[in-house]
Amino acid sequence: MINEPALTESTYYILLSLYEPRHGYGIMQQTELLSHGRVRLAAGTLYGALTALCDKGWIAPLPSEDGSRKKEYRLTDRGFAALQNELERLRELVENGESILGGNGNG
Amino acid sequence: MAETKTVYKIFWVWEFEKEERWLNEMAMNGWALKSVGFCRFTFERTEPGAYTVRLEMRGADEGYLDFMRESGAEYLGRCFQWIYFRKQASLGAFDLFSDIDSRMDHLTRIGTSLRIIGLANLLIGLVNALLSGSGAGAINLLCATLLMYGLGRITGKRDQLEKERELHE
């Protein structure tokens, strides 16, 4: 499981945002908030990613409330595991970077 | 009712970025796209820069249109496989794609439909040329050539992105 391919930045933030149930626009806002405005998900990119993540079983749509066309999604157990995995990988990257560059993060 | 004007203009399929740039220049000059048809663009008078316009190739997908509306975009219409949106500039930046992967997917979609229509034209053109012996198939063969040229241009754009993708996302 540890050798799963790296998640893209978009995928990572989408999954993180769905730690709590959110609809599409909410995911965009949360991602922008978490990354302090650095990562902006465009609607077409997000839509494609949501479809792919649902197919993969990492997220699932919530049963829609009556009258609302806005679909809400939430993280599944498998999605949670994928996030944990990625966190592990990122830790390794950061540790190696810091040990070689001396942790002088000036970039 | 706002003043409108209609412009007829041809863009080749590989010029979709140029088309989008032109539509946004029009918007900057106070003419926001309102509806589209075959080589036909209808604009309405607005404050300069009031809207951002985007277009993309995508098959029919009501779910996607709902999703776009939910994010504040206005669906303007469809011409063949191309769909057009605009969003008020005051609502924030408006882009359809924010990473290399989804840009590549988009180019793949365009390439696939060019390939299908191109091959169909090639086949019809050849059958017509062989069976009738007259110039009946010439127009299809011409179309096929043009579509294959378009496919080459689109594939070139995609290859460029793929190269970029090797270093970063």
PDB file of N, CA and C in Angstrom, chain B residues 1-7 31-32 34-35 41-46:
ATOM      1  N   MET B   1     -33.747  46.458 -22.465  1.00  0.00           N
ATOM      2  CA  MET B   1     -32.959  45.360 -23.019  1.00  0.00           C
ATOM      3  C   MET B   1     -31.643  45.890 -23.575  1.00  0.00           C
ATOM      4  N   ALA B   2     -30.565  45.153 -23.269  1.00  0.00           N
ATOM      5  CA  ALA B   2     -29.235  45.605 -23.691  1.00  0.00           C
ATOM      6  C   ALA B   2     -29.076  45.507 -25.202  1.00  0.00           C
ATOM      7  N   GLU B   3     -28.270  46.416 -25.726  1.00  0.00           N
ATOM      8  CA  GLU B   3     -27.937  46.427 -27.150  1.00  0.00           C
ATOM      9  C   GLU B   3     -27.169  45.138 -27.488  1.00  0.00           C
ATOM     10  N   THR B   4     -27.468  44.530 -28.619  1.00  0.00           N
ATOM     11  CA  THR B   4     -26.737  43.312 -29.001  1.00  0.00           C
ATOM     12  C   THR B   4     -26.144  43.462 -30.392  1.00  0.00           C
ATOM     13  N   LYS B   5     -25.160  42.634 -30.685  1.00  0.00           N
ATOM     14  CA  LYS B   5     -24.662  42.554 -32.055  1.00  0.00           C
ATOM     15  C   LYS B   5     -24.190  41.137 -32.345  1.00  0.00           C
ATOM     16  N   THR B   6     -24.271  40.762 -33.617  1.00  0.00           N
ATOM     17  CA  THR B   6     -23.899  39.411 -34.011  1.00  0.00           C
ATOM     18  C   THR B   6     -22.700  39.469 -34.952  1.00  0.00           C
ATOM     19  N   VAL B   7     -21.724  38.623 -34.683  1.00  0.00           N
ATOM     20  CA  VAL B   7     -20.516  38.583 -35.509  1.00  0.00           C
ATOM     21  C   VAL B   7     -20.360  37.173 -36.066  1.00  0.00           C
ATOM     22  N   TRP B  31     -18.324  43.970 -24.814  1.00  0.00           N
ATOM     23  CA  TRP B  31     -19.248  43.103 -25.553  1.00  0.00           C
ATOM     24  C   TRP B  31     -19.128  41.690 -24.999  1.00  0.00           C
ATOM     25  N   ALA B  32     -20.092  41.307 -24.174  1.00  0.00           N
ATOM     26  CA  ALA B  32     -20.034  39.980 -23.548  1.00  0.00           C
ATOM     27  C   ALA B  32     -20.817  38.980 -24.386  1.00  0.00           C
ATOM     28  N   LYS B  34     -23.261  36.254 -25.560  1.00  0.00           N
ATOM     29  CA  LYS B  34     -24.572  35.959 -25.010  1.00  0.00           C
ATOM     30  C   LYS B  34     -25.081  34.624 -25.513  1.00  0.00           C
ATOM     31  N   SER B  35     -24.847  34.354 -26.818  1.00  0.00           N
ATOM     32  CA  SER B  35     -25.243  33.052 -27.354  1.00  0.00           C
ATOM     33  C   SER B  35     -24.366  32.706 -28.545  1.00  0.00           C
ATOM     34  N   PHE B  41     -21.585  34.450 -33.393  1.00  0.00           N
ATOM     35  CA  PHE B  41     -21.429  34.869 -31.997  1.00  0.00           C
ATOM     36  C   PHE B  41     -22.308  36.078 -31.754  1.00  0.00           C
ATOM     37  N   THR B  42     -23.194  36.005 -30.760  1.00  0.00           N
ATOM     38  CA  THR B  42     -24.035  37.144 -30.420  1.00  0.00           C
ATOM     39  C   THR B  42     -23.562  37.716 -29.082  1.00  0.00           C
ATOM     40  N   PHE B  43     -23.356  39.032 -29.103  1.00  0.00           N
ATOM     41  CA  PHE B  43     -22.823  39.719 -27.914  1.00  0.00           C
ATOM     42  C   PHE B  43     -23.847  40.706 -27.386  1.00  0.00           C
ATOM     43  N   GLU B  44     -23.748  41.003 -26.090  1.00  0.00           N
ATOM     44  CA  GLU B  44     -24.582  42.067 -25.543  1.00  0.00           C
ATOM     45  C   GLU B  44     -23.674  43.113 -24.894  1.00  0.00           C
ATOM     46  N   ARG B  45     -24.163  44.343 -24.913  1.00  0.00           N
ATOM     47  CA  ARG B  45     -23.408  45.451 -24.359  1.00  0.00           C
ATOM     48  C   ARG B  45     -23.363  45.331 -22.843  1.00  0.00           C
ATOM     49  N   THR B  46     -22.176  45.379 -22.263  1.00  0.00           N
ATOM     50  CA  THR B  46     -22.044  45.371 -20.804  1.00  0.00           C
ATOM     51  C   THR B  46     -20.961  46.367 -20.432  1.00  0.00           C
TER      52      THR B  46
END
